[in-house]
XYZ file of C-alpha atoms in Angstrom:
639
model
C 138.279 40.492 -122.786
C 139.117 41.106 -126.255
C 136.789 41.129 -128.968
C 137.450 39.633 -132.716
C 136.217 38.944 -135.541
C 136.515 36.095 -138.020
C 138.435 36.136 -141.073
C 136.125 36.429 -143.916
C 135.820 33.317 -145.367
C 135.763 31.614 -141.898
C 132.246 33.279 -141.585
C 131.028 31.737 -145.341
C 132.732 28.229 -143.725
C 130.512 28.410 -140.469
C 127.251 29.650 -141.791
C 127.308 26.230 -144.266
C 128.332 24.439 -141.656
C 125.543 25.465 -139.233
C 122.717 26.133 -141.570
C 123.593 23.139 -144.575
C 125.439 20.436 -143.564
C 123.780 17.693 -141.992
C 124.783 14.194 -143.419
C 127.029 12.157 -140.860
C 127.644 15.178 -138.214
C 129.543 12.331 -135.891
C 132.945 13.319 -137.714
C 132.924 16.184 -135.473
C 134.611 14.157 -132.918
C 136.915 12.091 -135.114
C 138.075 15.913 -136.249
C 138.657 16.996 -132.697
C 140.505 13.881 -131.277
C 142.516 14.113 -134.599
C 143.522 17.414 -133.493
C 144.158 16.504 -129.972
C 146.444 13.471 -130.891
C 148.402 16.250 -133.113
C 149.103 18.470 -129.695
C 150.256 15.245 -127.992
C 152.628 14.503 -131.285
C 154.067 17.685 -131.165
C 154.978 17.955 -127.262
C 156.002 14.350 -127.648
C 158.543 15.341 -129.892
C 159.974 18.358 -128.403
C 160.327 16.370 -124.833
C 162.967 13.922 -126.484
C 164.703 16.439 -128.655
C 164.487 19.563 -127.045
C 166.034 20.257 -123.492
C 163.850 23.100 -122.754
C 161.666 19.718 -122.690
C 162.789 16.944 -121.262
C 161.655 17.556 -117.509
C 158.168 17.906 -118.428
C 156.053 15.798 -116.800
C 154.457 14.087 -119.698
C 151.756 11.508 -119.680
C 149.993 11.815 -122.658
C 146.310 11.206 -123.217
C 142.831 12.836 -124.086
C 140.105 12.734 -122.016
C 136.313 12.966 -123.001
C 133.216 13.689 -120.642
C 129.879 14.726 -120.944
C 127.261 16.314 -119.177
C 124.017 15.282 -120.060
C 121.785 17.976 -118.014
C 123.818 20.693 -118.719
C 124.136 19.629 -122.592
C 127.851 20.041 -122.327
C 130.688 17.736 -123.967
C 134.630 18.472 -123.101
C 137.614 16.869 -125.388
C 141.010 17.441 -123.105
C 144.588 16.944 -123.956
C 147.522 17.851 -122.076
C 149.904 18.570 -125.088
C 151.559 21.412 -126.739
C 148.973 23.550 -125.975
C 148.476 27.400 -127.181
C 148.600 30.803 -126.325
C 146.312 33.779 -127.428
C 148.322 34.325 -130.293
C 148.401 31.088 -131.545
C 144.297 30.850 -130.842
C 143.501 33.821 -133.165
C 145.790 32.034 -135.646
C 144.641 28.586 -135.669
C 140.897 29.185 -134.559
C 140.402 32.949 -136.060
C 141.579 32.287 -139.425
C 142.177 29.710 -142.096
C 145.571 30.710 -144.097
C 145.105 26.960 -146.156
C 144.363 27.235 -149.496
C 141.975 24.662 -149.025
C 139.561 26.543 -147.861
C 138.641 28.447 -150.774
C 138.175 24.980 -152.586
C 135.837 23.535 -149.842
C 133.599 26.301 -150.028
C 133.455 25.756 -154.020
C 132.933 21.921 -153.231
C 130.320 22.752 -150.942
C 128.352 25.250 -152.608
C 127.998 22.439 -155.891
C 127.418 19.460 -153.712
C 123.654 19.139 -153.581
C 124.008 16.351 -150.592
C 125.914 18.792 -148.303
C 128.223 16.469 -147.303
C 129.994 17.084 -144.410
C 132.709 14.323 -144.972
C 134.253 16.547 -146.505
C 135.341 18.277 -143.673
C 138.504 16.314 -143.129
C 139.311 16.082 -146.537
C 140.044 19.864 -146.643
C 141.349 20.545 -143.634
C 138.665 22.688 -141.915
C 137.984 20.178 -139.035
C 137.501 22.284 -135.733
C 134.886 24.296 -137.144
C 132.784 20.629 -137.730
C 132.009 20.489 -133.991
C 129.568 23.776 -135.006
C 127.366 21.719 -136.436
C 126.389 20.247 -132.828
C 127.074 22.904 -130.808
C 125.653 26.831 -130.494
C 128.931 27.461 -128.639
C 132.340 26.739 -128.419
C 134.822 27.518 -125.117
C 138.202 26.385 -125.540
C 140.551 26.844 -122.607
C 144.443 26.141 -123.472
C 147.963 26.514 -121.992
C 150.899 26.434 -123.687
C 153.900 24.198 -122.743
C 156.155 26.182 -121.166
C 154.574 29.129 -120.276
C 152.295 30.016 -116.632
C 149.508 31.691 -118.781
C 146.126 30.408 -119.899
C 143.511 31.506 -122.013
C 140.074 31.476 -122.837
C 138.297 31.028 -126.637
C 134.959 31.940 -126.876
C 132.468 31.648 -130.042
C 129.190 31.264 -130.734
C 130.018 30.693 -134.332
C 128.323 33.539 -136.195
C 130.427 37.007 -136.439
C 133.156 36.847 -134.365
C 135.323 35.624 -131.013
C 136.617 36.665 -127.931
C 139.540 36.215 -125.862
C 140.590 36.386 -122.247
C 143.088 35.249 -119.809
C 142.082 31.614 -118.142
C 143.555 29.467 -115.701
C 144.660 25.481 -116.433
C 146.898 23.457 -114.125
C 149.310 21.866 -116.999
C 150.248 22.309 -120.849
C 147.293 21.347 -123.309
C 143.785 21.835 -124.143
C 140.165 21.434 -123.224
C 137.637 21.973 -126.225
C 134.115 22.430 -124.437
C 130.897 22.202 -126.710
C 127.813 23.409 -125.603
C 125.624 21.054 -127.509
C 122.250 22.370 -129.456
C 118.958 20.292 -130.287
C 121.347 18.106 -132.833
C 123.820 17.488 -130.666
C 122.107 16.460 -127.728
C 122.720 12.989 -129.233
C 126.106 12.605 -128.111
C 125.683 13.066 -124.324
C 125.746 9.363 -123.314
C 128.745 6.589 -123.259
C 127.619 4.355 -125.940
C 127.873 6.393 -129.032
C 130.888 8.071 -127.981
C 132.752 4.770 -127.771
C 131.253 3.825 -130.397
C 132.270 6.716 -132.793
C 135.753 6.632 -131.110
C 136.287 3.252 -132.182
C 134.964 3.685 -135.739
C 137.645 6.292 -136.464
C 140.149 6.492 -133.714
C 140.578 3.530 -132.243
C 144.486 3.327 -133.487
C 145.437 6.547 -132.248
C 148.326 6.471 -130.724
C 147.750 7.549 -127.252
C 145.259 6.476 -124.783
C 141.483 7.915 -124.683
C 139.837 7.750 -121.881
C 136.071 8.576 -121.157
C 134.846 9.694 -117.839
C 130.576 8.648 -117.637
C 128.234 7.953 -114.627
C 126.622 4.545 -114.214
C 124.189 3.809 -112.618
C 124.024 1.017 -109.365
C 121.179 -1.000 -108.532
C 120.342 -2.572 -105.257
C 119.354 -6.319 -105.462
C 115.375 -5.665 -105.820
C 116.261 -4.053 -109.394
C 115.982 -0.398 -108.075
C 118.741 2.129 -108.207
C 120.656 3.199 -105.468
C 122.766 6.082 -107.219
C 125.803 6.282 -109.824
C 129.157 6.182 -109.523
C 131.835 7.922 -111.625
C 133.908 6.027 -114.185
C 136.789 6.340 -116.510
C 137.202 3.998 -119.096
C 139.780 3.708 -122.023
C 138.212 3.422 -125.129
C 140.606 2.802 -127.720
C 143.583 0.378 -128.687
C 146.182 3.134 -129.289
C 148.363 0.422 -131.155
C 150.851 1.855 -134.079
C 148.671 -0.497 -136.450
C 151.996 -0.094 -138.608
C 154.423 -2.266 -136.407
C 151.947 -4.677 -135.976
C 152.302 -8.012 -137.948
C 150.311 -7.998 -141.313
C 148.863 -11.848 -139.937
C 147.225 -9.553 -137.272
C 145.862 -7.698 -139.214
C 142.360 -7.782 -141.257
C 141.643 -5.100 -144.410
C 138.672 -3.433 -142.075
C 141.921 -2.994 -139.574
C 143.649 -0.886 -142.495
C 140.703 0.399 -143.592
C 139.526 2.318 -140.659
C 143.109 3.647 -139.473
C 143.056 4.944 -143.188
C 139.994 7.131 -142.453
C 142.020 8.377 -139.374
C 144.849 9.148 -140.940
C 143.373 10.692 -144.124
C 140.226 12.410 -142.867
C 138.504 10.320 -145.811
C 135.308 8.869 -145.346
C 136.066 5.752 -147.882
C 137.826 3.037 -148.281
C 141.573 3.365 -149.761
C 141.824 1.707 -153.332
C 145.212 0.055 -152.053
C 147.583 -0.156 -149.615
C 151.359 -1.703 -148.975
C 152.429 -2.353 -145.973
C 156.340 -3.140 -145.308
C 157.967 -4.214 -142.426
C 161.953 -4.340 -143.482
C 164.469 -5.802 -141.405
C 168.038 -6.016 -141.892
C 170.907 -3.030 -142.470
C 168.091 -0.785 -141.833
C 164.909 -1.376 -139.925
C 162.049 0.215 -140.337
C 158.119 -0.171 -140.942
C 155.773 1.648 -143.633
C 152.212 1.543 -144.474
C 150.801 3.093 -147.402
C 148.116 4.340 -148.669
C 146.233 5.210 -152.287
C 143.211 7.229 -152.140
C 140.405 6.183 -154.334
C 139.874 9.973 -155.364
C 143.230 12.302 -155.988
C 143.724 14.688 -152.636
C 142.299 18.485 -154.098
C 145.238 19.989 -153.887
C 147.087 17.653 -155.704
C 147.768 19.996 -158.152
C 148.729 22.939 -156.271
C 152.217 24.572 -155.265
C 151.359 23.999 -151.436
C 150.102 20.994 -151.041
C 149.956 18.965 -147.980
C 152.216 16.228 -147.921
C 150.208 12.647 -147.076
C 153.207 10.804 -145.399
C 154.104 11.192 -141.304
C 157.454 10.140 -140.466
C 157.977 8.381 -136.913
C 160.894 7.420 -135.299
C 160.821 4.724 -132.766
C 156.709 5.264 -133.007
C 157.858 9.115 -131.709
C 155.941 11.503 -134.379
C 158.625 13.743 -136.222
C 156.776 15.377 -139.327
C 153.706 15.374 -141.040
C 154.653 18.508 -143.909
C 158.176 17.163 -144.751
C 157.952 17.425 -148.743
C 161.031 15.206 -148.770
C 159.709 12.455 -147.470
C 158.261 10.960 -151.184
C 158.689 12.498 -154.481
C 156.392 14.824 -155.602
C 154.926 12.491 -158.496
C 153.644 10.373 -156.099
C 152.514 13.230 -153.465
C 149.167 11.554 -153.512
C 150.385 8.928 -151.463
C 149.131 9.336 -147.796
C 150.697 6.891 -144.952
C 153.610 6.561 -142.067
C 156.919 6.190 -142.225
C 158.336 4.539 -138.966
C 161.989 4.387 -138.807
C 164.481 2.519 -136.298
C 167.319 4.254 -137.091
C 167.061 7.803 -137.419
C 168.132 9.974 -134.270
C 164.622 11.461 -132.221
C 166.155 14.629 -132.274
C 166.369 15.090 -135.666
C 165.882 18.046 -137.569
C 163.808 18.735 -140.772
C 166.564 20.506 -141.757
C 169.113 17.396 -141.296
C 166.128 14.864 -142.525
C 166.836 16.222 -146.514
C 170.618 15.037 -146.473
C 169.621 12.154 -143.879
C 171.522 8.891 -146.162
C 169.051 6.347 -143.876
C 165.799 8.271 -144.970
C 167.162 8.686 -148.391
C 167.516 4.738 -148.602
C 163.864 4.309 -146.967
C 162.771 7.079 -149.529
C 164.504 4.966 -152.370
C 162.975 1.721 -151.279
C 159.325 2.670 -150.272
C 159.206 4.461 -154.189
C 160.713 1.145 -155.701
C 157.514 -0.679 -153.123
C 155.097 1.937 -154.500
C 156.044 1.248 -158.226
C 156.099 -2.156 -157.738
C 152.994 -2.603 -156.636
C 151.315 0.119 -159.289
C 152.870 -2.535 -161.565
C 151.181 -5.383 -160.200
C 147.835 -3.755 -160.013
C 148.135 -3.542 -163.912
C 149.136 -7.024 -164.507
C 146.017 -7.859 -161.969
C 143.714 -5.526 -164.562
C 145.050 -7.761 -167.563
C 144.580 -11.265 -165.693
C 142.017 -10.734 -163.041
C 138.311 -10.072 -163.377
C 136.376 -6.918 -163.720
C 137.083 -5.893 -160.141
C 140.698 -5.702 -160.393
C 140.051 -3.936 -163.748
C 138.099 -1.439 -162.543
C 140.667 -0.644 -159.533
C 143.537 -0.288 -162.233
C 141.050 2.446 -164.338
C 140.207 4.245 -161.133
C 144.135 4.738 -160.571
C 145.031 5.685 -163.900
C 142.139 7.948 -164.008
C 143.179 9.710 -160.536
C 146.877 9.585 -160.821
C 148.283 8.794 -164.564
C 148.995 12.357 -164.801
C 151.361 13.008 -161.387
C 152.760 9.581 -162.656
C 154.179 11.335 -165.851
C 155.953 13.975 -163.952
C 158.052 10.814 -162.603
C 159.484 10.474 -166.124
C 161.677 13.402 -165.986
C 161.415 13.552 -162.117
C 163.196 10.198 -161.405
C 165.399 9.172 -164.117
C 166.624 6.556 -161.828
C 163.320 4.746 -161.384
C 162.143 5.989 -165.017
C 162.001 2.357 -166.714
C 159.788 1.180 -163.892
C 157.251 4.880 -164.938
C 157.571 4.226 -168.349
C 155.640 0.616 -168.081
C 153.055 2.738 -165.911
C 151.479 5.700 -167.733
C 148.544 5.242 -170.157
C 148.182 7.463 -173.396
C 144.541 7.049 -175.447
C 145.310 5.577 -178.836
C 144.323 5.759 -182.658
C 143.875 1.964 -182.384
C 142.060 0.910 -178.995
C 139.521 1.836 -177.161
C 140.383 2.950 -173.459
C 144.130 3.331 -172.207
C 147.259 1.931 -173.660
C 150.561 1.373 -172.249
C 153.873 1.710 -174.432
C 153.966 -2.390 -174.140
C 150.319 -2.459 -175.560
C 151.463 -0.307 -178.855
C 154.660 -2.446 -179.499
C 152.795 -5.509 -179.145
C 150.356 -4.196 -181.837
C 153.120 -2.345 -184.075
C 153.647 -3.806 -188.140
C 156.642 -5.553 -187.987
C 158.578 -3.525 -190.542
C 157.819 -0.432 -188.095
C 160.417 1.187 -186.302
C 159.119 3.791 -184.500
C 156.168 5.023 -182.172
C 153.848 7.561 -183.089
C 152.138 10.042 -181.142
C 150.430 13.574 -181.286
C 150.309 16.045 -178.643
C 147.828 18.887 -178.303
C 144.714 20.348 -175.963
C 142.191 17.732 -175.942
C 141.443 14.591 -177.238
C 138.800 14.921 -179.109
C 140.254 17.987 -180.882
C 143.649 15.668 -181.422
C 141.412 12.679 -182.229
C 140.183 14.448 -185.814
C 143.399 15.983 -186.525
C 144.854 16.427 -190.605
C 147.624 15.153 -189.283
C 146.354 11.374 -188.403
C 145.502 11.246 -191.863
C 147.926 9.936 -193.848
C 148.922 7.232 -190.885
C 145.228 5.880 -190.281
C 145.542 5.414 -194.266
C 148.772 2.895 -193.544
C 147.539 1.971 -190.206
C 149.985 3.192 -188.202
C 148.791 3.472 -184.363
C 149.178 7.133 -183.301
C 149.077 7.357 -179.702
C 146.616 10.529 -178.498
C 148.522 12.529 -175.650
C 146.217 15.621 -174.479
C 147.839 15.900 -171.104
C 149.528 19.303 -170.507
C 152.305 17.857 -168.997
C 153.102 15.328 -172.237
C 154.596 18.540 -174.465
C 157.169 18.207 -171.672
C 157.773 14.682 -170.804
C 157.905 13.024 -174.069
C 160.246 14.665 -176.118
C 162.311 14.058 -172.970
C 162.284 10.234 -173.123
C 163.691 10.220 -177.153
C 162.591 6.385 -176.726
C 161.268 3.622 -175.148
C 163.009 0.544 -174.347
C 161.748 -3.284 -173.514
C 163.814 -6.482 -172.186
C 162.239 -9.175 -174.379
C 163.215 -12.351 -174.645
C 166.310 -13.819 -177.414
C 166.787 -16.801 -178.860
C 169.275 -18.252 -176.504
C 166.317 -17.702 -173.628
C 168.535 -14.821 -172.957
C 166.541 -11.274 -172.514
C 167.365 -8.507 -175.111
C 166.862 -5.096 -175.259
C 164.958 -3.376 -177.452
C 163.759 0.137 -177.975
C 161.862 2.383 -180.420
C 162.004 6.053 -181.150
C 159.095 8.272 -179.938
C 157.964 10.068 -183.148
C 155.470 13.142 -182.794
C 153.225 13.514 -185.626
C 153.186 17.261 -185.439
C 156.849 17.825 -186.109
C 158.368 18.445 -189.341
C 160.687 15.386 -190.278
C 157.758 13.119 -189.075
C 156.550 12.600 -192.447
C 159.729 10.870 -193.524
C 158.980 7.651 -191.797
C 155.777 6.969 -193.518
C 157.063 5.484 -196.714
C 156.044 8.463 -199.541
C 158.442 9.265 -201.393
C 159.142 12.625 -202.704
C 156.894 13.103 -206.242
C 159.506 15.516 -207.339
C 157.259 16.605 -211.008
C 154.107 17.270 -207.908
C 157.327 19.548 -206.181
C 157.757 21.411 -209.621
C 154.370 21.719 -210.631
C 153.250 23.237 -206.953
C 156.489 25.053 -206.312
C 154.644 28.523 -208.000
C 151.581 27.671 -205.303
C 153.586 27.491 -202.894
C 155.875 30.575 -202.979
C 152.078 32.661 -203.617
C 151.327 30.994 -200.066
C 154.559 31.905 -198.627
C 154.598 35.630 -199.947
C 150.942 36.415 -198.814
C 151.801 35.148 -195.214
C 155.089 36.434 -194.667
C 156.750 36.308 -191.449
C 153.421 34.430 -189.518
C 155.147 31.228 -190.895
C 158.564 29.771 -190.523
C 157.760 27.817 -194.450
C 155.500 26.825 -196.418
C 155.560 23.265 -197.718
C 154.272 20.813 -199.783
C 152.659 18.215 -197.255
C 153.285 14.254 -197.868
C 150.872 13.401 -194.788
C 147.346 15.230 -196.426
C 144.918 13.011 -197.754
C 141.709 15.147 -197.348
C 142.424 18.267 -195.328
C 143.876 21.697 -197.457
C 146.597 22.370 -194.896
C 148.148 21.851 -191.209
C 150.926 23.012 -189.492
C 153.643 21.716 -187.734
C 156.244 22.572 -185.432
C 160.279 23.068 -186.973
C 161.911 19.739 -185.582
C 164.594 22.368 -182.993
C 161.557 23.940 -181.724
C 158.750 23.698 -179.245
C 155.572 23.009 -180.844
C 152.611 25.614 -180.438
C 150.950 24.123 -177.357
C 154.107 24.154 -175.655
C 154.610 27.922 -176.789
C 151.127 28.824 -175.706
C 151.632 26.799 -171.962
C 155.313 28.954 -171.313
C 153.621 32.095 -172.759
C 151.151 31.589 -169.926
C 153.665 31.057 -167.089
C 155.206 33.948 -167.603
C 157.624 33.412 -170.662
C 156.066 36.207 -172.794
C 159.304 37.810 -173.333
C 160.598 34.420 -175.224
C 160.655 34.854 -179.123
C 157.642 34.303 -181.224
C 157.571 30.693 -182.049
C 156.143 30.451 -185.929
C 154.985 27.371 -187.393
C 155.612 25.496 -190.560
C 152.181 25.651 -192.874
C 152.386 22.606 -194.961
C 149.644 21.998 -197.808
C 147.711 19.098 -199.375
C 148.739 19.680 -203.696
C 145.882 18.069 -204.707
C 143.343 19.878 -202.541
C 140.985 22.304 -204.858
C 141.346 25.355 -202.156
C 145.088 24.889 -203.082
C 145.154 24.169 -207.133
C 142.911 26.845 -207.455
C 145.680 29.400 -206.755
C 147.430 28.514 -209.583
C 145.537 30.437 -212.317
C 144.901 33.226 -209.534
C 147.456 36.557 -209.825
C 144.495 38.660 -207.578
C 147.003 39.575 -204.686
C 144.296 40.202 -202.870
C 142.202 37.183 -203.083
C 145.437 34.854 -203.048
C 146.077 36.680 -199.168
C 143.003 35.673 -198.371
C 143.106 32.167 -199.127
C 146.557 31.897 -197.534
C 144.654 33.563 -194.648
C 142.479 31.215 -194.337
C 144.185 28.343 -194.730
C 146.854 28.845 -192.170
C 143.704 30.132 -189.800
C 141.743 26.928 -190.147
C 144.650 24.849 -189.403
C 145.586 26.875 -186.167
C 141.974 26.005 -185.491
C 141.789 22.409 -185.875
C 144.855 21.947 -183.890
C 143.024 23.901 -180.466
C 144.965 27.228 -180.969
C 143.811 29.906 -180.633
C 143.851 33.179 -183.443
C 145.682 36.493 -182.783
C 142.843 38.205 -184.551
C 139.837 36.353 -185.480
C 137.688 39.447 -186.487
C 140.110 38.929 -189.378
C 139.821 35.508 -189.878
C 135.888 36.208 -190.218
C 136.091 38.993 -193.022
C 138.608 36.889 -195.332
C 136.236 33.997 -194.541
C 133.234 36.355 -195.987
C 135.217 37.838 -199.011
C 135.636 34.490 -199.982
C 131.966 33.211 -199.605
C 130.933 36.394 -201.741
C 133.641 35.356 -204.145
């Protein structure tokens, strides 16, 4: 027998688990037929395109019985089974990422919600929470030996050979006070067909009823096995057939989410190629959503044969918070993940299903605009959740990149709440040409910016875009085009340039023409400025877009502005060259016309200082030396 112990932050998972979690402890058994069905998927698979496989006597199914004396309850599956290696990997450690966030979800989450389980991926150690000791017993397809899992859940687990007749696995929980509960055939049926009746193999429960004689008195019990779900693909059934609560609860299956889905498409095409799909869009974004390894939502199936569940390829990664099932007719069962990224038939489903998706995004907003406050409120959930991954899309998919472009939201100068591209045209002057928009860390930050000023005097619309990701994909797009209709009933095209506020040549566009006697008379200002700041700034200028401010900068028209300098400085780009802003300042400001008389070298480096410091500040950036900042800033005051 050996002895191990658990990888540390398995220990922090299972002392929550057994000493805080207590809301809805039944999702220990969706969590450990979900697993179960997963062994079955696998060995399915490998029996239809692996040889090794294909003499296996294979029946799949999972079995569930209880003991109610002995306070036991046994989950069995005769699939891929493991061996002792694979038991100190799967049930010793946790190598997910996910992990590490549960814990910090848990240890916030004042209701101790144990839904959360499934959401992160932790789901075997759920049955803890009802048991003071876990046996599994498993055999690996393949191979004679067996072995033996042992924990009680506390420091550590051991290991020894076993003996099973066939491939798979039998979880046994030796139930405490808690989970005494689930020793008797009514709320095991019923918890197995709240959240697993569409798995898609049989379960079958094994329970002793009792028999009475015809006076009323019993006689005995007899031993029965019963199956206790529908194990229909709910996917290739017709949509007719079908009710939301149907979709609903196969969605809790399938995404280890306790709630409802805010939407879901389901597609059954027919035709050159057939094949089904059923999507789904959670109502909160999946945690990882924004991580390098995160789990892909979408199975493919072929011919209702499981293929892949971690198969990035099977939806782009802008929409990786999609979770459903891919089912298709045509593929070959023994394909490869390998083959599956050239595959041209999954390509084509892959093409559809993201035309489907976008499709229906787009008629959830048209719902928001016509529909009530229901329909409103789904379109601001989704926007909220996923109008960032949606951006990505815009240099991501250039093919589908007109149909993203009518989909992502920016704040605005203008509205209150989101606004789409359409929204801003429709509200545009007539005589304006292009579309304005500033870019920067937050919106509130962006929101009182010097540079809004002189367009909320002319009231121009600005659009406010605090994203991260919008340094990148805007300046990618150049514009943004609309079919609208021509005189002849005929549609047109249309488009107007994407301006960014924070760019040098912006200014142009708002209508001021040069003063050139202002030029002259500041010109000696300006070259003090320039002179006492040297190389921190690309120029100094006179600015055409201050009404109230003393300064601001902006970013040189070929470069990157200073967020997006700042964001590839902090991936790694440090060796890059120095990006240096333009300063640009407001003539008519006192701060500035009170240089003029000054010669004081000194006290004119200190108002440069300053100025160029403050605007740094009011655009969220950050100062290379603000001890500095603070003594210039206190010269002055004592000046």
């Amino acid at each position: 027998m050996a002895q191990h112990q658990f990888q540390t932050e398995v220990s922090r998972l299972l002392h929550l688990i057994i000493h805080s979690l207590y809301s809805n402890r039944e999702i220990f058994l969706r969590e450990l037929v979900s697993n179960a069905s997963d062994a079955l998927d696998k060995l399915k698979y490998l029996t239809v395109a692996d040889e090794k496989y294909k003499t296996l006597n294979f029946d799949p199914r999972i079995d569930i019985s209880f003991n109610k004396d002995a306070k036991t309850l046994i989950i069995s599956d005769n699939g891929i089974g493991m061996n002792d290696a694979d038991l100190i990997d799967s049930l010793g450690t946790i190598a997910r990422s996910g992990t590490k966030a549960f814990l910090e979800k848990l240890a916030e989450d004042a209701k101790k919600d144990s839904n959360l389980i499934g959401q992160f991926g932790v789901g075997f150690y759920s049955a803890f929470m009802v048991a003071e000791k876990i046996e599994v017993i498993s055999r690996k397809a393949g191979e004679a030996a067996s072995w033996k899992w042992t924990s009680d859940g506390k420091e550590g687990f051991e290991i020894e050979s076993s003996s099973r007749d066939s491939q798979g696995t039998s979880v046994t929980l030796f139930l405490n006070e808690e989970g005494t509960e689930y020793t008797n055939k009514w709320s095991i049926e019923d918890i197995v067909k709240r959240y697993s009746n569409h798995v898609a193999f049989p379960i079958y429960l094994t329970y002793d009823e009792k028999e009475w004689d015809d006076k009323g008195k019993e006689k005995g019990s007899v031993t029965k096995t019963d199956r206790i779900n529908s194990g229909t693909a709910l996917w290739r059934r017709a949509k007719n057939d079908l009710k939301e609560e149907d979709y609903n609860e196969f969605y809790k299956q399938l995404g280890h989410d306790s709630d409802t889905p805010l939407h879901y498409i389901h597609t059954k095409a027919e035709g050159t190629l057939e094949y089904s799909t059923l999507f789904y869009i959670p109502k909160k974004a999946p945690f990882d959503l924004y991580n390098v390894d995160y789990k892909p939502g979408v199975k493919l199936y072929v011919k209702r044969v499981f293929i892949t569940d971690d198969d990035k390829e099977l939806m782009p990664t802008y929409l990786r918070f999609v979770k459903g099932v891919i089912d298709s007719e045509d593929l070959p069962l023994n394909v490869s993940r390998e083959i599956l990224q050239q595959n041209k038939i999954l390509l084509n489903i892959k093409n559809a299903s993201v035309k489907k998706l976008l499709g229906e995004f787009k008629q959830m907003a048209d719902n928001a605009v016509s529909g009530g406050d229901e329909l409103k409120e789904k379109w601001e959930t989704f926007i909220e959740q996923y109008n960032r991954p949606l951006k990505e899309g815009l240099y991501q998919d250039f093919a589908n990149r007109d149909a993203i472009q009518e989909l992502v939201r920016f704040k605005s100068t203008s509205a209150e709440g989101w606004t789409s591209f359409a929204d801003y045209v429709n509200r545009m002057k007539s005589d304006q040409k292009n579309i304005y928009y500033i870019t920067g860390g937050d919106e509130k930050t962006l929101r009182s910016s010097p540079l809004l000023e002189a367009y909320r005097a002319k009231g121009i619309e600005v659009l406010i875009m605090h994203d991260d990701i919008d340094d990148i994909v805007i300046p990618s797009l150049h514009s943004y085009r609309k079919e609208t209709p021509g005189a002849d009933g005929k549609s047109e095209s249309q488009s107007w340039e994407l301006k960014a506020v924070n760019r040098a040549g912006a200014d142009e566009e708002l209508g001021e023409k040069k003063d050139k006697a202002a030029e002259k008379e500041a010109k000696p200002v300006i070259e003090k400025i320039k002179k006492a700041l040297g190389d921190r700034v690309k120029d100094v200028k006179l600015s055409r877009r201050l009404h109230d401010s003393p300064s601001c900068i902006v970013a040189d028209e070929n470069d990157p502005s200073m967020q997006m300098a700042q964001m590839m400085k902090a991936m790694g780009q440090a060796s890059m060259t120095e990006i240096k802003p333009i300063l640009e300042v407001n003539g008519d400001h006192p701060i500035v016309t009170s240089l003029k008389d000054i010669n004081d070298e000194d006290r004119i480096a200190d108002v440069a200082g300053v100025l160029f410091d403050q605007a740094l500040l009011v655009e969220g950036m950050k100062l290379n030396n603000p001890a500095d900042f603070v003594k210039r800033l206190n010269r002055l005051l004592v000046k």
